[in-house]
PDB file of C-alpha atoms in Angstrom:
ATOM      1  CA  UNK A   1      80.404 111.027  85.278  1.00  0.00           C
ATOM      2  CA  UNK A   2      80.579 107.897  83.453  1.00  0.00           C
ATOM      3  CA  UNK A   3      84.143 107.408  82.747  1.00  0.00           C
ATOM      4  CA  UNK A   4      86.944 108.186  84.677  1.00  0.00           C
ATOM      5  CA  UNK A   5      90.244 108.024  82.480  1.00  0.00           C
ATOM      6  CA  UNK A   6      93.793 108.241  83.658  1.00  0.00           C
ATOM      7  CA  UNK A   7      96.703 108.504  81.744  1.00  0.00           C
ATOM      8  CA  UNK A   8     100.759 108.382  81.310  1.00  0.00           C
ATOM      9  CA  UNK A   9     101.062 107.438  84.957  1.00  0.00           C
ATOM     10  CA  UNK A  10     104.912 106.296  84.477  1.00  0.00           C
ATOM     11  CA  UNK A  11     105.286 104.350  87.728  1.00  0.00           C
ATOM     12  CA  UNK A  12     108.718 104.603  88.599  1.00  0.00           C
ATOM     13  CA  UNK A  13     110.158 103.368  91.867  1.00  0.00           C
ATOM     14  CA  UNK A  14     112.124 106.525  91.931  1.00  0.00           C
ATOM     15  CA  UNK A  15     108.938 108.345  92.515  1.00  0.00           C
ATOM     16  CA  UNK A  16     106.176 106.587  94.348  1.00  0.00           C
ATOM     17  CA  UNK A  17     103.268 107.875  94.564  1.00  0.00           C
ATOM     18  CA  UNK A  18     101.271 105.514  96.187  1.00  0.00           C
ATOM     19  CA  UNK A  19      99.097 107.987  98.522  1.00  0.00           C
ATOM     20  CA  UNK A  20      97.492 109.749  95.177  1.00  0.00           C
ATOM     21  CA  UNK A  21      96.454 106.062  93.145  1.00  0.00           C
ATOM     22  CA  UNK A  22      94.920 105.365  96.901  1.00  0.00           C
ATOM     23  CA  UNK A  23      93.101 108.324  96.980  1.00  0.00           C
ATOM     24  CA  UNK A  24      92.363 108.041  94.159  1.00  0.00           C
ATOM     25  CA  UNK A  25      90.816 104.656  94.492  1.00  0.00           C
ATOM     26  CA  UNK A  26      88.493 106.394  97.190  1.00  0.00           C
ATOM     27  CA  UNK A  27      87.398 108.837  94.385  1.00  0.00           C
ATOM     28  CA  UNK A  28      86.014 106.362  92.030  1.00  0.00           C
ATOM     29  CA  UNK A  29      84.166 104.526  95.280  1.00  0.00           C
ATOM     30  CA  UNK A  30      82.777 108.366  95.844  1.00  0.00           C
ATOM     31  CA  UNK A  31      81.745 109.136  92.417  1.00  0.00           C
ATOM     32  CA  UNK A  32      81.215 105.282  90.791  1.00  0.00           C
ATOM     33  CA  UNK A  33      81.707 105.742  87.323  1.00  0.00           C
ATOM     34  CA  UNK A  34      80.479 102.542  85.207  1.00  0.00           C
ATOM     35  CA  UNK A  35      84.015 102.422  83.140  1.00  0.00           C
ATOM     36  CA  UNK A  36      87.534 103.330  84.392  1.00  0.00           C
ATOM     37  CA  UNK A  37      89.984 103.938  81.426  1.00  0.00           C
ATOM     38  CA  UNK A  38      94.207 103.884  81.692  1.00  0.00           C
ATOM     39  CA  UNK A  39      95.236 104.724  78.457  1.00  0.00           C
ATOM     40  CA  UNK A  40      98.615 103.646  79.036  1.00  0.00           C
ATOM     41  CA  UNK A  41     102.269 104.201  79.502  1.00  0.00           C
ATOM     42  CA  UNK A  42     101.489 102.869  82.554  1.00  0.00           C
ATOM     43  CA  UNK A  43     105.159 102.452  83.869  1.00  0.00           C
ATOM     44  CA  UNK A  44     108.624 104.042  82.968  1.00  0.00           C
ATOM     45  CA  UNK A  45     110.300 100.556  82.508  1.00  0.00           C
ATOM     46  CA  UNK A  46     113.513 102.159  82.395  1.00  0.00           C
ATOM     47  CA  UNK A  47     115.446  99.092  82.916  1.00  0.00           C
ATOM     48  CA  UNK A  48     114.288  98.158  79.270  1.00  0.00           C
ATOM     49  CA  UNK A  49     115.136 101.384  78.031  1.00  0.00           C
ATOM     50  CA  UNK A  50     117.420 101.041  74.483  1.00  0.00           C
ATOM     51  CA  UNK A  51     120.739 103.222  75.811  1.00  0.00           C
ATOM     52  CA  UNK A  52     122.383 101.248  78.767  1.00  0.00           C
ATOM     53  CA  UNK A  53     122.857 105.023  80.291  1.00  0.00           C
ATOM     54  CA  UNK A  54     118.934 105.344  80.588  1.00  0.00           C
ATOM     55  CA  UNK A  55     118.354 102.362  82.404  1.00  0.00           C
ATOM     56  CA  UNK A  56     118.185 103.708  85.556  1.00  0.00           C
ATOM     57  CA  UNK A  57     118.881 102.064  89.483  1.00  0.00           C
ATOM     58  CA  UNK A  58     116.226  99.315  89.350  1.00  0.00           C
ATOM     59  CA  UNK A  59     115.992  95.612  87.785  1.00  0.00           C
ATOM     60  CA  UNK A  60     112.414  94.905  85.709  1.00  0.00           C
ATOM     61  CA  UNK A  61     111.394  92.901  88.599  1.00  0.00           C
ATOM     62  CA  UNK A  62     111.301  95.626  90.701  1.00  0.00           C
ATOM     63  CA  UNK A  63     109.576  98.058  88.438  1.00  0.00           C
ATOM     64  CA  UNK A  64     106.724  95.543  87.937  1.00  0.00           C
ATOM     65  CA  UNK A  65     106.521  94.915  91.351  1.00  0.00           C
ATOM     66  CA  UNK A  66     106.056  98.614  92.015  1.00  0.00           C
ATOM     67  CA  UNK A  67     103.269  98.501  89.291  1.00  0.00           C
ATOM     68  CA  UNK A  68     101.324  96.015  90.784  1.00  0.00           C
ATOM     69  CA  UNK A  69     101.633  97.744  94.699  1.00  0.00           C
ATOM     70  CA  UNK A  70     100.270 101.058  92.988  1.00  0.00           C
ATOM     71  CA  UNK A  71      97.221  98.873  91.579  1.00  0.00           C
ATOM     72  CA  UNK A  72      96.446  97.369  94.763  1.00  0.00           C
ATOM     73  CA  UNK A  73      96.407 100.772  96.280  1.00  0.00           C
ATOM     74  CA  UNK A  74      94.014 101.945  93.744  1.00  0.00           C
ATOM     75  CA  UNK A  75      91.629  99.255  93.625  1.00  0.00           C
ATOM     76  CA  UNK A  76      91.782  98.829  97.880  1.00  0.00           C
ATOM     77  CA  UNK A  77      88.966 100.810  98.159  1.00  0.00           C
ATOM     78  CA  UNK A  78      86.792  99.465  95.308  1.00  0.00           C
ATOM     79  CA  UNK A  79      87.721  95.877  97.173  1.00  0.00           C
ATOM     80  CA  UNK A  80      86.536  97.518 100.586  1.00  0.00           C
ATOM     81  CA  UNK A  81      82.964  98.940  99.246  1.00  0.00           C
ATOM     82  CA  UNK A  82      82.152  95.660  97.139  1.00  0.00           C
ATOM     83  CA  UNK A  83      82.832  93.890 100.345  1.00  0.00           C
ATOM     84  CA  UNK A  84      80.495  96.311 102.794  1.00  0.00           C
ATOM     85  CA  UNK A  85      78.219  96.023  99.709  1.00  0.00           C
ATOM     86  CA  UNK A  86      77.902  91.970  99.584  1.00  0.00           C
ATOM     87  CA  UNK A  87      77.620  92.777 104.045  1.00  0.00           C
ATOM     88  CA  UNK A  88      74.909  94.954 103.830  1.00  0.00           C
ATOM     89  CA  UNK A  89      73.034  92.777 101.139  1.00  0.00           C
ATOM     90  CA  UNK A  90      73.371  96.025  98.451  1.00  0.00           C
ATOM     91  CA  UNK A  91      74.050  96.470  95.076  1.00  0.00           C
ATOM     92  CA  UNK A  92      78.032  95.713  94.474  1.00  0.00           C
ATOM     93  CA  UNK A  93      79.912  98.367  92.614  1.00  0.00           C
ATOM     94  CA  UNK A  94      81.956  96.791  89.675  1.00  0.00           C
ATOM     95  CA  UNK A  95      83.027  99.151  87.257  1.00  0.00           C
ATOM     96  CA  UNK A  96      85.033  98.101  83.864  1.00  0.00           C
ATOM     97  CA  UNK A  97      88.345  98.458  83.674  1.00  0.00           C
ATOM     98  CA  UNK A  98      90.251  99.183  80.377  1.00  0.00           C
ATOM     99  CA  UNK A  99      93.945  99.499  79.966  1.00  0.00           C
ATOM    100  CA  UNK A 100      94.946 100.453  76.466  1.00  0.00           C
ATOM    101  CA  UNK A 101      98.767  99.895  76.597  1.00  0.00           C
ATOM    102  CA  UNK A 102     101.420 102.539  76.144  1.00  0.00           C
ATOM    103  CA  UNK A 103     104.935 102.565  73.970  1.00  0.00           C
ATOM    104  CA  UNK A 104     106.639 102.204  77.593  1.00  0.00           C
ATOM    105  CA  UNK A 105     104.960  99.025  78.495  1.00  0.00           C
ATOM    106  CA  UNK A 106     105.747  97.317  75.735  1.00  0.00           C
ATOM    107  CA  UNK A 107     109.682  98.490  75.399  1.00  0.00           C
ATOM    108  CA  UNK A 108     111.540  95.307  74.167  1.00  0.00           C
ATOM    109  CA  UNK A 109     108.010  93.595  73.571  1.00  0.00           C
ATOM    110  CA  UNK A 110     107.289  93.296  77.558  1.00  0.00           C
ATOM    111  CA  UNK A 111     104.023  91.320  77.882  1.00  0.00           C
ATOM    112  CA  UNK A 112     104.100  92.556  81.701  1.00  0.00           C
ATOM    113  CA  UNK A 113     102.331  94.840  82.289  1.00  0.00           C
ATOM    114  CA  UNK A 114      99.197  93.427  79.810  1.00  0.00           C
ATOM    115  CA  UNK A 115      99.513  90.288  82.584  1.00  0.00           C
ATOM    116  CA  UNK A 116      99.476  92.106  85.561  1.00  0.00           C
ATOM    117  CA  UNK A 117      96.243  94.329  84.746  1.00  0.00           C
ATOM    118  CA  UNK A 118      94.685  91.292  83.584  1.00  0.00           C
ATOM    119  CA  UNK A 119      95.162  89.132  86.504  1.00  0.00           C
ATOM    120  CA  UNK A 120      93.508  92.131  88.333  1.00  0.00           C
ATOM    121  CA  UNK A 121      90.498  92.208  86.260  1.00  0.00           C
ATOM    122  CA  UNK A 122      91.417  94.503  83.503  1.00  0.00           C
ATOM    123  CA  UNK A 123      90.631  94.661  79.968  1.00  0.00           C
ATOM    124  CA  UNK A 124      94.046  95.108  77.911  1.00  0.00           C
ATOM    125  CA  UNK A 125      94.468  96.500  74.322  1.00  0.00           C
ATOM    126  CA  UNK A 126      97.806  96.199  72.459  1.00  0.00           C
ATOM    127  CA  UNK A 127      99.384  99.225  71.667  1.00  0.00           C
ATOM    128  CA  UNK A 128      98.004 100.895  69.338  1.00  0.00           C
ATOM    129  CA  UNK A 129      94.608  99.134  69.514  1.00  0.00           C
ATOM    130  CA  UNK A 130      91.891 101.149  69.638  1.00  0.00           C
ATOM    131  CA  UNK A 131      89.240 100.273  72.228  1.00  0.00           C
ATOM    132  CA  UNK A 132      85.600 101.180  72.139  1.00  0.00           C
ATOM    133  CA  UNK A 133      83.553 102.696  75.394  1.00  0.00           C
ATOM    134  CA  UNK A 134      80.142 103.385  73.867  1.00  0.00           C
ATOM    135  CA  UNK A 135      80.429 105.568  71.019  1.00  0.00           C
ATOM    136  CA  UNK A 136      84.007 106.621  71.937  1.00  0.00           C
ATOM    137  CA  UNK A 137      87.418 105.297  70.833  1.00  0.00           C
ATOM    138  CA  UNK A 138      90.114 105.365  73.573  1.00  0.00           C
ATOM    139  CA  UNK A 139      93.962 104.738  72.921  1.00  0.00           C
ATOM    140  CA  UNK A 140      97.462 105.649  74.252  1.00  0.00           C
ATOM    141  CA  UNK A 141      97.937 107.459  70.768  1.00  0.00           C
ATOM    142  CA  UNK A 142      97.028 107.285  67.334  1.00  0.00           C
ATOM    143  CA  UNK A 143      99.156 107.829  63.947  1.00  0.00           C
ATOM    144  CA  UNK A 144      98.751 110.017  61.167  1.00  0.00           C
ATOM    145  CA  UNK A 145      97.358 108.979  58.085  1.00  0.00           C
ATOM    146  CA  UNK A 146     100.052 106.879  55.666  1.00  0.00           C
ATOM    147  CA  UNK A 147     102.826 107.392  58.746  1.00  0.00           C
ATOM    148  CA  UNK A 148     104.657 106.008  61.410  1.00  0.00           C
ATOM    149  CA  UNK A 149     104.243 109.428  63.202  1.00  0.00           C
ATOM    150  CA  UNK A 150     101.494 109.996  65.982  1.00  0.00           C
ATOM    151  CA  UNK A 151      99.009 112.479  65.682  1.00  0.00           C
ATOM    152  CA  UNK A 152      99.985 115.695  68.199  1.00  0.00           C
ATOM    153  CA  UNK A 153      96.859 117.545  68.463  1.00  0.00           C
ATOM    154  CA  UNK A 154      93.437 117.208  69.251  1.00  0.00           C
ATOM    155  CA  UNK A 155      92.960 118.644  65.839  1.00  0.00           C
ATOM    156  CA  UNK A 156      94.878 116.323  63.977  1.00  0.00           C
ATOM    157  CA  UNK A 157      93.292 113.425  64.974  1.00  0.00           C
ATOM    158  CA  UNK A 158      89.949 114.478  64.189  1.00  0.00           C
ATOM    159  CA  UNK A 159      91.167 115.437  60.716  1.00  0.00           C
ATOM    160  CA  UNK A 160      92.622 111.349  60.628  1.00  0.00           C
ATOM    161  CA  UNK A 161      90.144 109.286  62.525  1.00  0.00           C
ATOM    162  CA  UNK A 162      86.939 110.791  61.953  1.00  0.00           C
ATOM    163  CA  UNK A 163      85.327 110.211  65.038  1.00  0.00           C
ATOM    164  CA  UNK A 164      85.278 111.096  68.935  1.00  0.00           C
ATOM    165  CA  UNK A 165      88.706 109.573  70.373  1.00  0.00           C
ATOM    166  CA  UNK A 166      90.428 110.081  73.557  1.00  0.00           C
ATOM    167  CA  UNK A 167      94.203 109.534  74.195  1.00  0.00           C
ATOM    168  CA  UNK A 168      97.163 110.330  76.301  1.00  0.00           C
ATOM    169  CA  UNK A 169     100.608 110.025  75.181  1.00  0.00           C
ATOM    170  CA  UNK A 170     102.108 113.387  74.243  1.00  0.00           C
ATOM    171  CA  UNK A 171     101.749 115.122  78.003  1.00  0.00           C
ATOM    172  CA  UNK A 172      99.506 117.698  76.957  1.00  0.00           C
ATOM    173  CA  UNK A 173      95.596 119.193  77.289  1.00  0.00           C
ATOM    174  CA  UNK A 174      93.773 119.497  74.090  1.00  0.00           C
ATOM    175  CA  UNK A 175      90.794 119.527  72.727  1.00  0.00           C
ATOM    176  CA  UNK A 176      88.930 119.839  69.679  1.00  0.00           C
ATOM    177  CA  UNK A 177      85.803 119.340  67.833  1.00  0.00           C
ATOM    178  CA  UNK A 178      83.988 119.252  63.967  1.00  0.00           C
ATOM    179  CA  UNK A 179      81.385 117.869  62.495  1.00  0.00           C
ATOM    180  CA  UNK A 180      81.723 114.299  60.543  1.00  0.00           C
ATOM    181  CA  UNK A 181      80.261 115.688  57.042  1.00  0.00           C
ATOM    182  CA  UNK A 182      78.373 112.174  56.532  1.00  0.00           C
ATOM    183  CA  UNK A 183      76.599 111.835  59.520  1.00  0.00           C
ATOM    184  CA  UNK A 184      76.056 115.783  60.477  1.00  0.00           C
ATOM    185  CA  UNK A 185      77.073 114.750  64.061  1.00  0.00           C
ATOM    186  CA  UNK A 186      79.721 116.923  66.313  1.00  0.00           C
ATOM    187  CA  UNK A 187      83.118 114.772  66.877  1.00  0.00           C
ATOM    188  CA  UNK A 188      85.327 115.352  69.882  1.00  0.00           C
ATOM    189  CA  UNK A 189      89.280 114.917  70.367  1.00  0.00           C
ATOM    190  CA  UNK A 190      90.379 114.571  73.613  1.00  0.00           C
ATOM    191  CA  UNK A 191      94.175 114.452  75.371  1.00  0.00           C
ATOM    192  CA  UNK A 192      94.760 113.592  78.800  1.00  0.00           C
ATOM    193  CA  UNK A 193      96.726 115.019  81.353  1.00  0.00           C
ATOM    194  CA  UNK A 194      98.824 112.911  83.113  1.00  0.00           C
ATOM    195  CA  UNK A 195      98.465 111.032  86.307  1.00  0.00           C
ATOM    196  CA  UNK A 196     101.343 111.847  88.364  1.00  0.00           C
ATOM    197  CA  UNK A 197     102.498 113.769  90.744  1.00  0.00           C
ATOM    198  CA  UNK A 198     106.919 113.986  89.689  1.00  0.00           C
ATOM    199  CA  UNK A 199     107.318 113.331  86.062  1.00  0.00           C
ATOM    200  CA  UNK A 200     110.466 111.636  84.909  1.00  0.00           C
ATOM    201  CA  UNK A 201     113.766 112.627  84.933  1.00  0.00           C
ATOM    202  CA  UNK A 202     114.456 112.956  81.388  1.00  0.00           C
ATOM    203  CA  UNK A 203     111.935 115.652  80.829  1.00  0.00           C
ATOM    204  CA  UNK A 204     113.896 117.624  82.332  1.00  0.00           C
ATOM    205  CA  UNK A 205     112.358 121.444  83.140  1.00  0.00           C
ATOM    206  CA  UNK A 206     109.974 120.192  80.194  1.00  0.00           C
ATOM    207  CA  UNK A 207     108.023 118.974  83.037  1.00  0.00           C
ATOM    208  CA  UNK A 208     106.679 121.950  84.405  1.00  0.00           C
ATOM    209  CA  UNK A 209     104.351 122.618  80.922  1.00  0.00           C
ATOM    210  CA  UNK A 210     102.499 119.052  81.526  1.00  0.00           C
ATOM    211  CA  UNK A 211      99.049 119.063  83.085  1.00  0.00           C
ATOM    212  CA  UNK A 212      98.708 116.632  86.629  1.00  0.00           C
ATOM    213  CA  UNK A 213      95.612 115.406  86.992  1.00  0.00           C
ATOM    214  CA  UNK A 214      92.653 112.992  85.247  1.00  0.00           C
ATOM    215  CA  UNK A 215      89.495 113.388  82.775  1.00  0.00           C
ATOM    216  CA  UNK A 216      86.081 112.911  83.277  1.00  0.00           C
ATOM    217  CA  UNK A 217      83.011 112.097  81.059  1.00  0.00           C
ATOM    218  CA  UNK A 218      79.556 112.024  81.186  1.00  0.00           C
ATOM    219  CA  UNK A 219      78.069 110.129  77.556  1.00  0.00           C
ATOM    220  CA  UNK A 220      74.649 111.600  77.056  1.00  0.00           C
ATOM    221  CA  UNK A 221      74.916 114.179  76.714  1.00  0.00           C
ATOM    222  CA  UNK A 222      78.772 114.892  76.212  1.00  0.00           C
ATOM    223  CA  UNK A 223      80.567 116.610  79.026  1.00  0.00           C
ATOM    224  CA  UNK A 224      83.928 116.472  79.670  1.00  0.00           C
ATOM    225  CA  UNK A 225      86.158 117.909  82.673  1.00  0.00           C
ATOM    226  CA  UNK A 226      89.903 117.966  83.491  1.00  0.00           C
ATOM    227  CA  UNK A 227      90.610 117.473  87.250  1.00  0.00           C
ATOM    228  CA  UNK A 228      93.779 118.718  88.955  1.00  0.00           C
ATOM    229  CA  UNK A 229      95.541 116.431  90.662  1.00  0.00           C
ATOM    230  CA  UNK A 230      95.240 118.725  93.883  1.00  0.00           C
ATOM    231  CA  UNK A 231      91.656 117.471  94.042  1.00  0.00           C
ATOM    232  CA  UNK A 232      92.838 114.689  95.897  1.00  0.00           C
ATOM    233  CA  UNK A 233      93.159 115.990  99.052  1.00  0.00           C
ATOM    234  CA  UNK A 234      90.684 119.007  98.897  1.00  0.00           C
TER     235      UNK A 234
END
């Protein structure tokens, strides 16, 4: 594995889930994959939400502050082996980080979340931004061609962006492949599952159709694998 990408986490004081970004933390220490990719809607932010009736029982300050606990339990254990590692005179593990933010973290043009991941080392792309890992273009989402609408499938953003792309965003597993006529090479299309363990409220029995868990690559050549969130505590 060389990238470990996690997606539509929605942190939500409502529904901690501390234990699993921990564990998860001890996963990427286990495995040590050179780039570690959030591609975004990070938190819920429902405090910034537009209708006064979705803004749920906490202030912003207390959503962010939830945020940032969740990242320190993730990168605890990255802290702990980079520590043993400068002890024991080894090689110290220091993967790159990439957060490529989400509509939620921006709601009402929040600059946030971008600050928080930052301070803890991240590299943050605007929404929308596309960010390249080797020869592959990660985002939250991606429009269509000519539109304000987002691409839904795998499918249709191959048949708009040309080129191997990863993103989260819509709650769904998909995947899809062609070849790019002008180059004679084989593109991939990628969508995330989503890191979580009690999706929001508003979803609603919707819930029960999105995919818990993470995505792993491997670069040369191209592998890719969907983890259940179970995996965690196997």
């Amino acid at each position: 594995m060389d990238i470990l990408v996690i997606s539509d986490t929605h942190i939500d004081p409502a529904r901690p889930f501390y234990q699993g970004w921990q564990q998860l933390g001890k996963y990427v220490v286990k495995n040590k994959p050179k780039y570690i990719v959030h591609c975004g809607d990070v938190a819920c932010l429902d405090s910034l939400a537009h209708y006064t009736s979705l803004r749920g029982d906490f202030t912003t300050d207390e959503e962010l502050a939830c945020v940032e606990k969740h990242l320190r339990a993730f990168e605890k254990a990255i802290i702990d082996d980079q520590e043993h590692s400068r002890a024991m005179k080894r090689k110290i593990y220091r993967p790159i980080k990439i957060l490529t933010l989400g509509n939620h973290d921006i709601r009402k043009d929040c600059t946030e979340i971008k600050r928080i991941f930052e301070e803890h080392g991240w590299v943050v792309y605007d929404y929308l931004e596309p960010a390249p890992v080797e020869y592959i273009t990660f985002c939250h989402c991606m429009p269509k061609k000519n539109s304000d609408m987002m691409c839904v499938t795998a499918e249709e953003l191959l048949q708009t962006w040309h080129t191997d792309i990863v993103v989260g965003h819509s709650h769904v597993q998909d995947y899809a492949e062609a070849y790019n006529v002008g180059t004679g090479k084989l593109m991939r299309a990628v969508k995330c599952p989503c890191f979580t363990q009690f999706p929001p409220k508003y979803t609603g029995f919707g819930y029960i159709t999105w995919p818990l868990g993470w995505l792993e690559i491997t670069l040369n050549p191209f592998e890719f694998t969907w983890r259940n969130i179970e995996c965690l505590w196997k």
